[in-house]
Amino acid sequence: MPHRDTHDVIVVGAGASGPAAATALRAAGLDTLCLEARNRTGGRLLSVPTTHPERALDLGATWFWDGEERVRTLAARHNIATFDQHLAGDTLLQETAGVRRLTGNPISAPSRRFSAGAQSLTTALATALPGDALRLDTPVTAIRPDAGGRLAVLTPAGPLDAGHVVLAVPPALATERIDFGGVLPAGLVRLARATPVWMGTAVKVVARYPEPFWRKEGLAGAAFSRTGPLQEIHDLSGPDGEPAAFFGFAHARAVRPGFEQAVTTQLTHLLGPAAATPDALYAQNWSTEHWTSPPTVQRLADHSLLGHPLYRRPALGGRLHWASTETATEYAGHIEGALAAGERAARSVLTARENTDGPLTGAGRPFDAD
Ligand SMILES: Cc1cc2nc3c(=O)[nH]c(=O)nc-3n(C[C@H](O)[C@H](O)[C@H](O)COP(=O)(O)OP(=O)(O)OC[C@H]3O[C@@H](n4cnc5c(N)ncnc54)[C@H](O)[C@@H]3O)c2cc1C
């Protein structure tokens, strides 16, 4: 008889939410395997190294805010250094008529950052899992109830089998990339396909410089533009200004040939010749990331669907549980929401197991009526 790759729980996705779920499930004593499509953990947390050994620049999430206790506690538990976002100085407003200087900084909210980049959070979570609990480069392509009432999880590396599955990926992406063979309830599929991917249409541009020259001019490194291509700009420098950097958000629609030149022209227009030649310029287009955004991402705009009650109801006979920041009932969209959703999905698995004695009856048919 061939060896079956069997687990109590399979978690799909190792962004922030998946490892949070896997950590809680492992702590509860369940054999839990986390499968990640990319060759890295972090998902929408993506930090690129700099010449400073302990500093990185974030091409995905950057900040956390007061009250986000899961993020704060996780960082403290893993000795991840954090620091205050630089706010001091004046702000620039770019309009077709020209650039105006506004006193103070009305656009950057008080927040904290991670010295080694936000991805260090999921790196810490993943490193704390046992070595066999995470497989990279393993996209889940299909999920089906099997004849024994469990779930078959298909990957290019072969089939696996799980008592429960936690989907820690944006719902709209899950229904695009994972074949459920028509067994998901139609209402749930409609909801998932319509739920926006948080920041899924964003392009994050990061420009690194030898020093934070704008601070000498009394500028905060913050700007707001009605002309673009960057619509909103913030200081992205590390502690004490090292490394020195800005970041700005552009809409994916603005990315066309010559985009990077248009960005440096805009930065020069705003901040003068010193901005013309960054040491490095990154443009991370999240709308074209195969493992973040479905092709429909531009059309997903109904943010009231985030944290919808259906995401708290396990599907497929109580065996399929939703995580990801899009399903969070608090702080949806934020890292905090991703961690909260992962913990909630873990509780949902534990509750479902308590209520189950052996294989769940009814698996293998299209249940969970609309
Ligand atoms: C540009 C940008 C700026 C942001 N700024 C902030 C900020 O400042 N503060 C903040 O709190 N939040 C911010 N966010 C949001 C934050 O990044 C997200 O809330 C959080 O990272 C989501 O984590 P997640 O685990 O829910 O999803 P993801 O990070 O998307 O993780 C999902 C994981 O699943 C994997 N995956 C997908 N499909 C499959 C499959 N079929 N099989 C296996 N694996 C799969 C993906 O590769 C990914 O690793 C920002 C996001 C972006 C894009």
Coordinates of N, CA and C and ligand atoms in Angstrom, one line a residue, residues 11-19 34-46 58-65 68 71 112 114 118 122 135 138-142 154-155 167-170 173-174 177-178 197-204 247 249 284 286 290-293 323-327 331-339 341, ligand 1:
V11 N -2.3 23.5 6.6 CA -2.6 25.0 6.5 C -2.0 25.4 5.1
V12 N -2.9 26.1 4.4 CA -2.5 26.5 3.0 C -2.0 28.0 3.1
G13 N -0.7 28.2 2.9 CA -0.2 29.6 2.9 C 0.6 29.9 4.1
A14 N 1.8 30.4 3.9 CA 2.7 30.8 5.0 C 3.0 32.3 4.9
G15 N 1.9 33.1 4.8 CA 2.1 34.6 5.0 C 2.2 34.8 6.5
A16 N 1.4 35.7 7.1 CA 1.3 35.9 8.5 C 0.3 35.0 9.2
S17 N -0.9 34.8 8.5 CA -2.0 34.1 9.1 C -1.7 32.6 9.2
G18 N -1.2 32.0 8.1 CA -0.9 30.6 8.1 C 0.0 30.1 9.3
P19 N 1.2 30.8 9.4 CA 2.1 30.4 10.5 C 1.5 30.6 11.9
C34 N 2.2 23.1 7.1 CA 1.9 24.4 6.4 C 2.5 24.3 5.0
L35 N 1.7 24.5 4.0 CA 2.2 24.4 2.6 C 2.2 25.8 2.0
E36 N 3.3 26.2 1.4 CA 3.5 27.6 0.9 C 3.9 27.5 -0.6
A37 N 3.2 28.2 -1.4 CA 3.4 28.2 -2.9 C 4.8 28.8 -3.3
R38 N 5.1 29.9 -2.6 CA 6.3 30.6 -3.0 C 7.6 29.9 -2.4
N39 N 8.7 30.4 -2.8 CA 10.0 29.9 -2.2 C 10.4 30.6 -1.0
R40 N 9.4 31.3 -0.4 CA 9.7 32.1 0.9 C 8.5 32.2 1.7
T41 N 8.6 32.5 3.0 CA 7.4 32.8 3.8 C 7.2 34.3 3.8
G42 N 6.1 34.7 4.3 CA 5.8 36.1 4.4 C 4.7 36.7 3.6
G43 N 4.4 36.1 2.4 CA 3.3 36.6 1.6 C 3.5 38.1 1.4
R44 N 2.5 38.9 1.8 CA 2.5 40.3 1.6 C 3.4 41.0 2.6
L45 N 4.2 40.3 3.4 CA 5.3 40.8 4.1 C 6.5 40.5 3.3
L46 N 7.2 41.5 2.8 CA 8.4 41.2 1.9 C 9.4 42.3 2.2
D58 N 10.9 47.6 3.4 CA 9.6 46.8 3.2 C 9.0 47.2 1.8
L59 N 8.8 46.1 1.0 CA 8.1 46.3 -0.2 C 6.6 45.9 -0.1
G60 N 6.3 45.3 1.1 CA 4.9 45.0 1.4 C 4.5 45.9 2.7
A61 N 3.9 45.2 3.7 CA 3.5 45.9 4.9 C 4.6 46.6 5.6
T62 N 4.4 47.7 6.2 CA 5.4 48.5 6.9 C 5.1 48.7 8.4
W63 N 3.9 49.1 8.7 CA 3.6 49.7 10.0 C 2.8 48.8 10.9
F64 N 2.8 49.0 12.2 CA 1.7 48.6 13.1 C 1.4 49.7 14.0
W65 N 0.2 49.6 14.6 CA -0.3 50.8 15.3 C -0.7 50.4 16.7
E68 N -2.6 47.2 18.5 CA -2.4 45.9 17.8 C -1.5 45.0 18.6
V71 N 0.6 41.8 17.2 CA 1.9 42.2 16.5 C 2.9 42.6 17.6
R112 N 4.5 52.3 14.4 CA 5.8 51.7 14.7 C 6.2 50.8 13.5
F114 N 9.4 47.9 12.0 CA 10.3 46.8 12.4 C 11.7 47.1 11.8
A118 N 9.2 44.0 8.1 CA 8.1 43.3 8.7 C 8.1 41.8 8.4
T122 N 7.2 36.9 10.2 CA 6.8 35.6 9.8 C 8.1 34.7 9.7
R135 N 6.5 23.4 4.2 CA 7.1 23.1 2.9 C 6.9 24.3 2.0
T138 N 5.4 24.7 -2.6 CA 4.3 23.6 -2.7 C 3.0 24.2 -2.8
P139 N 2.6 24.7 -4.0 CA 1.2 25.2 -4.2 C 0.2 24.2 -4.0
V140 N -0.9 24.5 -3.4 CA -2.1 23.6 -3.3 C -2.9 23.9 -4.6
T141 N -3.2 22.9 -5.4 CA -3.9 23.1 -6.6 C -5.4 22.6 -6.5
A142 N -5.7 21.7 -5.6 CA -7.0 21.2 -5.5 C -7.3 20.7 -4.1
L154 N -4.3 18.4 -3.0 CA -3.4 18.1 -4.2 C -2.4 19.2 -4.4
T155 N -1.1 18.7 -4.6 CA 0.0 19.6 -5.0 C 0.7 19.0 -6.1
L167 N -7.4 27.5 5.2 CA -7.1 28.3 4.0 C -6.6 29.7 4.4
A168 N -5.3 29.8 4.5 CA -4.7 31.1 4.9 C -4.2 31.9 3.7
V169 N -5.1 32.1 2.8 CA -4.8 32.8 1.5 C -6.0 33.7 1.3
P170 N -5.9 34.9 0.6 CA -7.0 35.7 0.3 C -8.1 34.9 -0.4
L173 N -8.4 34.7 -4.1 CA -7.2 34.0 -4.7 C -7.5 32.5 -4.6
A174 N -8.0 32.1 -3.4 CA -8.2 30.7 -3.1 C -9.2 30.1 -4.2
R177 N -7.2 29.9 -7.6 CA -6.0 29.0 -7.8 C -6.3 27.6 -7.4
I178 N -7.3 27.4 -6.5 CA -7.5 26.0 -6.0 C -8.8 25.5 -6.5
V197 N -8.9 41.8 -2.2 CA -7.6 41.4 -1.6 C -7.0 42.7 -1.1
W198 N -6.7 42.7 0.2 CA -6.3 44.0 0.8 C -4.9 44.5 0.2
M199 N -4.9 45.7 -0.4 CA -3.8 46.2 -1.0 C -3.4 45.5 -2.3
G200 N -4.3 44.7 -2.8 CA -4.0 43.8 -3.9 C -3.8 44.6 -5.2
T201 N -4.2 45.8 -5.3 CA -4.0 46.6 -6.5 C -2.9 47.6 -6.3
A202 N -2.2 47.6 -5.2 CA -1.2 48.6 -4.9 C 0.2 48.3 -5.6
V203 N 0.8 49.3 -5.9 CA 2.2 49.2 -6.3 C 3.0 50.0 -5.3
K204 N 3.9 49.4 -4.7 CA 4.7 50.1 -3.7 C 6.1 50.4 -4.2
F247 N 9.0 55.7 0.6 CA 8.2 54.8 -0.2 C 7.0 55.6 -0.6
F249 N 3.0 55.0 -2.8 CA 2.0 54.1 -3.4 C 1.6 54.7 -4.7
Q284 N 7.3 47.3 -6.6 CA 6.6 46.0 -6.3 C 5.1 46.1 -6.6
W286 N 1.8 44.6 -6.6 CA 1.1 43.4 -6.0 C 0.0 42.9 -6.8
H290 N 1.3 36.4 -8.7 CA 0.4 35.2 -8.9 C -0.1 34.7 -7.6
W291 N 0.7 34.7 -6.5 CA 0.2 34.1 -5.3 C -0.3 35.2 -4.3
T292 N -0.7 36.4 -4.8 CA -1.4 37.3 -4.0 C -2.7 37.7 -4.6
S293 N -2.7 38.0 -5.9 CA -3.9 38.7 -6.5 C -4.5 37.8 -7.6
A323 N -8.8 31.4 7.1 CA -8.0 32.4 7.8 C -7.7 33.5 6.7
S324 N -6.6 34.2 6.9 CA -6.2 35.4 6.0 C -6.8 36.6 6.6
T325 N -6.1 37.7 6.4 CA -6.5 39.0 7.0 C -7.9 39.4 6.4
E326 N -8.2 39.0 5.2 CA -9.5 39.3 4.6 C -10.7 38.7 5.4
T327 N -10.5 37.7 6.2 CA -11.6 37.1 7.0 C -11.6 37.5 8.4
Y331 N -9.4 44.4 12.8 CA -8.1 44.8 12.1 C -8.0 44.1 10.8
A332 N -9.2 43.8 10.1 CA -9.1 43.2 8.8 C -8.2 44.0 7.9
G333 N -7.4 43.4 7.1 CA -6.5 44.1 6.2 C -5.1 44.3 6.8
H334 N -5.0 44.3 8.1 CA -3.7 44.6 8.7 C -3.0 43.2 9.1
I335 N -1.7 43.3 9.4 CA -1.0 42.2 9.9 C -1.7 41.6 11.2
E336 N -2.2 42.6 12.0 CA -2.9 42.2 13.2 C -4.1 41.3 12.9
G337 N -4.8 41.7 11.8 CA -6.0 40.9 11.4 C -5.6 39.5 10.9
A338 N -4.5 39.5 10.2 CA -4.0 38.2 9.7 C -3.7 37.2 10.8
L339 N -3.0 37.8 11.9 CA -2.7 36.9 13.0 C -4.0 36.5 13.8
A341 N -7.0 36.2 12.5 CA -7.7 35.2 11.7 C -7.1 33.8 11.8
Ligands
LIG1 C1 1.9 47.3 -0.3 C2 1.2 46.8 1.0 C3 1.3 47.6 2.1 C4 0.7 47.2 3.3 N1 0.9 47.9 4.5 C5 0.5 47.4 5.6 C6 0.9 48.1 6.9 O1 1.6 49.1 6.8 N2 0.4 47.5 8.0 C7 -0.4 46.4 8.1 O2 -0.8 46.0 9.2 N3 -0.7 45.8 6.9 C8 -0.3 46.2 5.7 N4 -0.6 45.5 4.6 C9 -1.4 44.3 4.7 C10 -0.6 43.1 5.2 O3 0.5 42.9 4.4 C11 -1.5 41.9 5.2 O4 -2.7 42.2 6.0 C12 -0.9 40.6 5.7 O5 0.4 40.5 5.3 C13 -1.8 39.5 5.1 O6 -1.3 38.2 5.6 P1 -2.0 36.9 5.2 O7 -1.3 35.8 5.8 O8 -3.5 37.0 5.5 O9 -2.0 36.8 3.6 P2 -0.7 36.7 2.6 O10 0.4 37.5 3.2 O11 -1.2 37.1 1.3 O12 -0.3 35.2 2.7 C14 -0.9 34.2 1.9 C15 0.2 33.2 1.6 O13 -0.4 32.1 0.9 C16 0.5 31.7 -0.2 N5 -0.4 31.0 -1.1 C17 -1.3 31.6 -2.0 N6 -2.0 30.7 -2.7 C18 -1.5 29.5 -2.3 C19 -1.7 28.1 -2.7 N7 -2.7 27.8 -3.6 N8 -1.0 27.1 -2.1 C20 0.0 27.4 -1.2 N9 0.2 28.7 -0.8 C21 -0.5 29.7 -1.3 C22 1.1 33.0 -0.7 O14 2.3 32.8 -1.4 C23 1.3 33.7 0.7 O15 2.6 33.4 1.2 C24 0.0 45.9 3.4 C25 -0.1 45.1 2.2 C26 0.5 45.6 1.0 C27 0.5 44.7 -0.2

